mmCIF file of C-alpha atoms in Angstrom:
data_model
loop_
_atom_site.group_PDB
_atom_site.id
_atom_site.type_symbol
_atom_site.label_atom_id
_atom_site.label_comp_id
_atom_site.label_asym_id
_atom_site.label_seq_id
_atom_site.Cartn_x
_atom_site.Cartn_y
_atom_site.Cartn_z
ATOM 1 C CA UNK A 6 -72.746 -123.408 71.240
ATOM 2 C CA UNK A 7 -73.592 -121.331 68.385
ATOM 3 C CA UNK A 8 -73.412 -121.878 64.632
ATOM 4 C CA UNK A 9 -73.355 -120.966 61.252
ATOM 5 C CA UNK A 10 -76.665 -121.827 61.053
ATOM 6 C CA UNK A 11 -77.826 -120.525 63.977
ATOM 7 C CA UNK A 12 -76.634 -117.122 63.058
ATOM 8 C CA UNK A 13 -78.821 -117.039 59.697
ATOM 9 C CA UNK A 14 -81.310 -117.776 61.693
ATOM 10 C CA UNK A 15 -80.667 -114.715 64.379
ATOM 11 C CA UNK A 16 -80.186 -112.354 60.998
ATOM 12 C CA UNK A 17 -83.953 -113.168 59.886
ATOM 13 C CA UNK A 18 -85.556 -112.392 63.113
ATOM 14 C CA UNK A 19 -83.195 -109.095 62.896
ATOM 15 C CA UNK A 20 -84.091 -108.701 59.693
ATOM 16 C CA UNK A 21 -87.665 -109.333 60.226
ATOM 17 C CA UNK A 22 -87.558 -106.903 63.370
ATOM 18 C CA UNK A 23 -85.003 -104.772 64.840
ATOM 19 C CA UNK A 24 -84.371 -103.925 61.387
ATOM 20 C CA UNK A 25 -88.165 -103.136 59.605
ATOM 21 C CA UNK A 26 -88.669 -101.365 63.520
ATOM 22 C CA UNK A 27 -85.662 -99.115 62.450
ATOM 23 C CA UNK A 28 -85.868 -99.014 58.882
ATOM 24 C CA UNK A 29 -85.455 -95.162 59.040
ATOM 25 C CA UNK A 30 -81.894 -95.484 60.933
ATOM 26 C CA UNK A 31 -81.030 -97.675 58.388
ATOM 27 C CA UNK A 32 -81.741 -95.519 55.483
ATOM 28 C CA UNK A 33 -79.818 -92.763 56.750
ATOM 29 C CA UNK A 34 -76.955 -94.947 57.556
ATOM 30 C CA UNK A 35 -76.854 -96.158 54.171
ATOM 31 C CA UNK A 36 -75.818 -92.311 53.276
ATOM 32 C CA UNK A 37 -72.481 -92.597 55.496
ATOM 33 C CA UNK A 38 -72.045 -92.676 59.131
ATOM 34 C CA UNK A 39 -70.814 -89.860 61.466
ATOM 35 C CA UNK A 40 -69.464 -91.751 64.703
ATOM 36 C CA UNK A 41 -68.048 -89.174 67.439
ATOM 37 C CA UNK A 42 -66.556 -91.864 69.695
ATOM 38 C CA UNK A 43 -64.053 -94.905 68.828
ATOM 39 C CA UNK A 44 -63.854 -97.727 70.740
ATOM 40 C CA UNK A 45 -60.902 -100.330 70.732
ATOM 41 C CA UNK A 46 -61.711 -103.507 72.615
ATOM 42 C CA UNK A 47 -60.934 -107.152 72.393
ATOM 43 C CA UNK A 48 -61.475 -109.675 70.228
ATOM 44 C CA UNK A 49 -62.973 -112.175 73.065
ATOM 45 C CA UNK A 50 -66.300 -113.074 72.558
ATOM 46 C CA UNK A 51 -67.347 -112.027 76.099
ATOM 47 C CA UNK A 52 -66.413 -108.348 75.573
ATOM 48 C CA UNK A 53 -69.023 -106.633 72.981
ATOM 49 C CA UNK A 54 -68.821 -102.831 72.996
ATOM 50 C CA UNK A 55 -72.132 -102.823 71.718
ATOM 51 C CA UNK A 56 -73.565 -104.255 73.948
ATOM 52 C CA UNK A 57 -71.418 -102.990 77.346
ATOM 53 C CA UNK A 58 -72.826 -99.371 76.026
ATOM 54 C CA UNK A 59 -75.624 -100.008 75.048
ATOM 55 C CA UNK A 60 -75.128 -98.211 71.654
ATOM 56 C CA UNK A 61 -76.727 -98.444 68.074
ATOM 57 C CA UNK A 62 -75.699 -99.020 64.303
ATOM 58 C CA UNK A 63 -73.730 -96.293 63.672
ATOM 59 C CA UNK A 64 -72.938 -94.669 66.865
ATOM 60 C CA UNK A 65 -69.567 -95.943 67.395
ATOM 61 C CA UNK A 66 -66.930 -96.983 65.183
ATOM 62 C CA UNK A 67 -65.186 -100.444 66.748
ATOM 63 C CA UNK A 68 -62.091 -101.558 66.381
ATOM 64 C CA UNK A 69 -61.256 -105.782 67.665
ATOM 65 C CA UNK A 70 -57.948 -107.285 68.156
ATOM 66 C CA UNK A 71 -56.072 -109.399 70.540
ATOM 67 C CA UNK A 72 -55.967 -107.276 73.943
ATOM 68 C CA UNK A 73 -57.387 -104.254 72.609
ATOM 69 C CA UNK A 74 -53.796 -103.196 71.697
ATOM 70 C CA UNK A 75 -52.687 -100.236 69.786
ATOM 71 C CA UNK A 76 -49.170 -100.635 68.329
ATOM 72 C CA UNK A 77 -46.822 -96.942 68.309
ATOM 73 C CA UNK A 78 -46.977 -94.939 65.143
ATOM 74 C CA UNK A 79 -44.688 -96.997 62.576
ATOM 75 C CA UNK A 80 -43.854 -96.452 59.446
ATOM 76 C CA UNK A 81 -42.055 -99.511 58.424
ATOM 77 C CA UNK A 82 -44.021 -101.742 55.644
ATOM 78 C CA UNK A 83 -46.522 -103.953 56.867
ATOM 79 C CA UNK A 84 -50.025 -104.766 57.719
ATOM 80 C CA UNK A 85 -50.974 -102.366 59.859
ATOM 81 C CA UNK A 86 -54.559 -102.236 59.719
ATOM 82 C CA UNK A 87 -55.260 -100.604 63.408
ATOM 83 C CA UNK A 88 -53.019 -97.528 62.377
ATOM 84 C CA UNK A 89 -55.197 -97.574 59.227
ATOM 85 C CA UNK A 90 -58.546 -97.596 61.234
ATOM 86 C CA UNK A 91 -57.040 -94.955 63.653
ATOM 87 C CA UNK A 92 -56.212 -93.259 60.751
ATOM 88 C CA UNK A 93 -59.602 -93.179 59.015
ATOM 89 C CA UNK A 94 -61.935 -92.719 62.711
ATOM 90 C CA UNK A 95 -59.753 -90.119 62.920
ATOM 91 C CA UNK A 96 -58.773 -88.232 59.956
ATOM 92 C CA UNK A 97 -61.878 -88.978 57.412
ATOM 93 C CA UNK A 98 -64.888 -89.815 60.668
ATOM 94 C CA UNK A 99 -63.246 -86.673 62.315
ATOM 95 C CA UNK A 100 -64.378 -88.779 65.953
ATOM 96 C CA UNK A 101 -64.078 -86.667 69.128
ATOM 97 C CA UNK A 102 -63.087 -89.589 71.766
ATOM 98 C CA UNK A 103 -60.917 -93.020 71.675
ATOM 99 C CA UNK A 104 -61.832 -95.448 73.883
ATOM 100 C CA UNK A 105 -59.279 -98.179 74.897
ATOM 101 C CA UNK A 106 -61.308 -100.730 76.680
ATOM 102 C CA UNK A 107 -59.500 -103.450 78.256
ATOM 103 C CA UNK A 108 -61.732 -106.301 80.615
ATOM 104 C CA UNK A 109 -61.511 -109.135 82.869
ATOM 105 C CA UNK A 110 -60.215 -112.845 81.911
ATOM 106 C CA UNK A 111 -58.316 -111.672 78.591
ATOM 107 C CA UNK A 112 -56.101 -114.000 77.187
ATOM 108 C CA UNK A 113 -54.076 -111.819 75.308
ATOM 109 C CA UNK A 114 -52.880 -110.532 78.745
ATOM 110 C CA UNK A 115 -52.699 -113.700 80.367
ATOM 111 C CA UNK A 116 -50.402 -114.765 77.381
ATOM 112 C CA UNK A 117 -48.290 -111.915 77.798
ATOM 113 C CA UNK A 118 -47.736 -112.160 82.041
ATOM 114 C CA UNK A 119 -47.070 -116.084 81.666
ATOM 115 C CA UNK A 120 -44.954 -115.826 78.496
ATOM 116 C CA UNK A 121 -46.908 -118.551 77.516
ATOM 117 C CA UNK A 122 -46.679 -118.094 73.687
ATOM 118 C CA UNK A 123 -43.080 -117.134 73.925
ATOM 119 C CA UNK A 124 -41.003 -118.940 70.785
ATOM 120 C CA UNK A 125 -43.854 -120.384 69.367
ATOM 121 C CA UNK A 126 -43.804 -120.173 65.584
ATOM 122 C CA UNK A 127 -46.016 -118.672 63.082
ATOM 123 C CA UNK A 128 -49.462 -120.063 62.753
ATOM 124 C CA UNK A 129 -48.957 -121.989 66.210
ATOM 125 C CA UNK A 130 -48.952 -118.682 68.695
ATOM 126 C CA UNK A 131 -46.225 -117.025 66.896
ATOM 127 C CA UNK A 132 -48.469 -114.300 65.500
ATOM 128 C CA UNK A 133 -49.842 -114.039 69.340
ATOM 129 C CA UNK A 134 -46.435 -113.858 70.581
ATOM 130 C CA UNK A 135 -45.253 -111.040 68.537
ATOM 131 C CA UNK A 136 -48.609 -108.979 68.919
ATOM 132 C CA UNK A 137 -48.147 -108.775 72.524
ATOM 133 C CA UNK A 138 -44.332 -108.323 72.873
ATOM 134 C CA UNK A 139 -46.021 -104.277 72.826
ATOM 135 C CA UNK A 140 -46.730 -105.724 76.465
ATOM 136 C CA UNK A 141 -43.301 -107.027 77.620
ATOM 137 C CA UNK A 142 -42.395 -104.191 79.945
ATOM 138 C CA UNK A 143 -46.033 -103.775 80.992
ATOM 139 C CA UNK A 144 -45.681 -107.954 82.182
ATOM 140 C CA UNK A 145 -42.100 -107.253 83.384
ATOM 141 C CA UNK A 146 -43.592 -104.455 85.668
ATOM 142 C CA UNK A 147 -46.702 -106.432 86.646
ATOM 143 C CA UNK A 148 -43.887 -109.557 87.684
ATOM 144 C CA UNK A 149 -41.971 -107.376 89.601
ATOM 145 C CA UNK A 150 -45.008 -106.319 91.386
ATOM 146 C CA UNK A 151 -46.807 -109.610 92.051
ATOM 147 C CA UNK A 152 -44.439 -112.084 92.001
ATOM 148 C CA UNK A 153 -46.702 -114.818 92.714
ATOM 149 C CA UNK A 154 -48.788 -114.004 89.689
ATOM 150 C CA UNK A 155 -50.726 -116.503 88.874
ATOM 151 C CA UNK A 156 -53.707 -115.228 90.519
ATOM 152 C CA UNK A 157 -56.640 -112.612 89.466
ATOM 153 C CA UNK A 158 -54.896 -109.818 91.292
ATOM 154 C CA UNK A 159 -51.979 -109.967 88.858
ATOM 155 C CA UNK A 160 -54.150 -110.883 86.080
ATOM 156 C CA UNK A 161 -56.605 -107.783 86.289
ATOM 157 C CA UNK A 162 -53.395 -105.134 86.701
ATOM 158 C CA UNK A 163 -51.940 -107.008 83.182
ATOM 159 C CA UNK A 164 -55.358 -106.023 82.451
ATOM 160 C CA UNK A 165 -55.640 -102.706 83.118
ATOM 161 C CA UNK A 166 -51.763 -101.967 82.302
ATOM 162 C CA UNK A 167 -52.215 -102.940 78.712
ATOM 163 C CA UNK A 168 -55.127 -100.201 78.250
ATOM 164 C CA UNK A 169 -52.112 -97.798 79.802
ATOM 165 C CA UNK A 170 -49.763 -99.102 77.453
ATOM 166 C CA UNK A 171 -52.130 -98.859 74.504
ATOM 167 C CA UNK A 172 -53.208 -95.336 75.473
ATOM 168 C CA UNK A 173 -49.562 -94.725 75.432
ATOM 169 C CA UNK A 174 -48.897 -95.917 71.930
ATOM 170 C CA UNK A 175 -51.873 -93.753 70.775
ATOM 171 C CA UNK A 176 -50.059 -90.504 71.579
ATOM 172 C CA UNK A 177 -47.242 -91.724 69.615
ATOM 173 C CA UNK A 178 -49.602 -90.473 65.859
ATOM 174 C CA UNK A 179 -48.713 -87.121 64.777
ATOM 175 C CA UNK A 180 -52.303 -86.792 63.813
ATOM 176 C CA UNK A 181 -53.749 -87.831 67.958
ATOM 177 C CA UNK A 182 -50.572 -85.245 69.233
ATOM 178 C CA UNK A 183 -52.267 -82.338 66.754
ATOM 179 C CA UNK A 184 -55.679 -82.991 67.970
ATOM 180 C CA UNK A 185 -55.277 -83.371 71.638
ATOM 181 C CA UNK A 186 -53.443 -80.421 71.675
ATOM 182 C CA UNK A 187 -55.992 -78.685 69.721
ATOM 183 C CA UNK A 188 -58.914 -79.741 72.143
ATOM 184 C CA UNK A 189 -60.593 -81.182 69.434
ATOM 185 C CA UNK A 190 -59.894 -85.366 70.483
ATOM 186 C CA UNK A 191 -59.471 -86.768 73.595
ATOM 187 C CA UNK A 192 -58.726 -90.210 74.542
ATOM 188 C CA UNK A 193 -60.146 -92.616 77.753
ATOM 189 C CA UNK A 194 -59.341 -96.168 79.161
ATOM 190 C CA UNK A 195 -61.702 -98.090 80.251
ATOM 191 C CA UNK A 196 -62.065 -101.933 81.831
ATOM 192 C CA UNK A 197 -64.882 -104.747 81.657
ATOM 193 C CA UNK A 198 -65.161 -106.878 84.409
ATOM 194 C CA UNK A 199 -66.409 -110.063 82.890
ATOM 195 C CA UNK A 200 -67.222 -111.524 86.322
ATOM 196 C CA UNK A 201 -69.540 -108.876 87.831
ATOM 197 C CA UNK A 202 -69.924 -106.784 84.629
ATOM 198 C CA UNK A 203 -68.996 -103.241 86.229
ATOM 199 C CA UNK A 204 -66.856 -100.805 83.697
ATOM 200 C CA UNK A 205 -64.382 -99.159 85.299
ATOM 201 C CA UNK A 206 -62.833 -95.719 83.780
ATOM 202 C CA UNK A 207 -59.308 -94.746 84.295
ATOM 203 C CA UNK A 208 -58.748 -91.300 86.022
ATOM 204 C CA UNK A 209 -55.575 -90.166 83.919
ATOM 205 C CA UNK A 210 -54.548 -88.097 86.664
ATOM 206 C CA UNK A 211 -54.451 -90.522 89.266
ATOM 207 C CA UNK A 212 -53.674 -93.450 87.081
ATOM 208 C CA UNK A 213 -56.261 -95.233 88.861
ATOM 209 C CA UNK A 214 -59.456 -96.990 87.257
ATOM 210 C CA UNK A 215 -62.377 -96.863 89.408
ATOM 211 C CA UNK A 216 -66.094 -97.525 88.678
ATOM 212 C CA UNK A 217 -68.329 -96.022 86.008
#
């Protein structure tokens, strides 16, 4: 399992490499960056963006939370630091694509089918429990549908129902409504299997994901 420790050491050999082999990317990225796609994924260690796309420093501007969720356009005081980095990929970085990417195994989900944080207080799932009440009709729907969920089949339409959901709450900004209107943004949902690694992309047409 990695450490601390073992992380300074995986910064020198970056430092020492990747980063001296790209010291010109570096130097222009020190001047400001000019992402045209943002990605919203999961916090679980076994979902990196970066990595799933293969992408750079710089060429896409991340955003990490439990489920990959995006809460509706509120206004109420609060922390609400996704609407703030929605706010700035998309007002100030000017992006041209949002990508909700949901994947395989994701607790968040699995908390939010099984009800399994339900009552908990602050501190001891509480947080977790109101963070994915934006999922409670999504789970309701996904009972309804499966009711012998405990199984992957139920798990991986949670899954793929909480990308919906978040995609959902993104057309709820003013600023999102202006722009896809406009042409100028446009969003996507996508899905990481963790157990066979294929990314699946959801047709919004057909509502269905299918593979990349």
């Amino acid at each position: 399992m990695t450490r601390f420790a073992e992380l300074i050491e995986g910064y020198r050999r970056f430092r020492n490499g990747g980063w001296r082999e790209q010291r010109e990317r570096w130097e222009q990225l020190a001047e400001g960056q000019s992402p045209k796609v943002m990605v919203i994924a999961c916090s679980d260690s076994r979902s990196e963006p970066s990595q799933i796309f293969d992408t750079n420093p710089g060429e896409i501007f991340v955003v990490r939370n439990v489920a990959a969720l995006v809460p509706p356009f509120e206004t109420n005081p609060g922390r609400h630091g996704v609407s703030a980095a929605l706010e700035f990929a998309v007002q100030f970085l000017k992006v041209e694509e949002i990508v909700v990417m949901g994947h395989g195994m994701c607790g968040g989900c699995h908390a939010a089918l099984h009800k399994t944080m339900e009552g908990a207080e602050p501190g001891r799932g509480g947080f977790i429990a109101d963070w994915i009440a934006m999922l409670d009709d999504a789970s309701a729907d996904v009972r309804a549908a499966y009711p012998d969920f405990d199984n992957r089949e139920a798990g991986r339409a949670m899954e793929m129902e909480a990308v919906r959901v978040s995609i959902a709450n993104l057309r709820t900004f003013p600023c999102i409504q202006e722009k896809e209107k406009r042409g100028t943004l446009r969003l996507r949902g996508a899905f990481f299997a963790i157990n066979d690694g294929v990314l699946h992309v959801l047709d919004e047409e057909t509502g269905v994901f299918a593979p990349a």
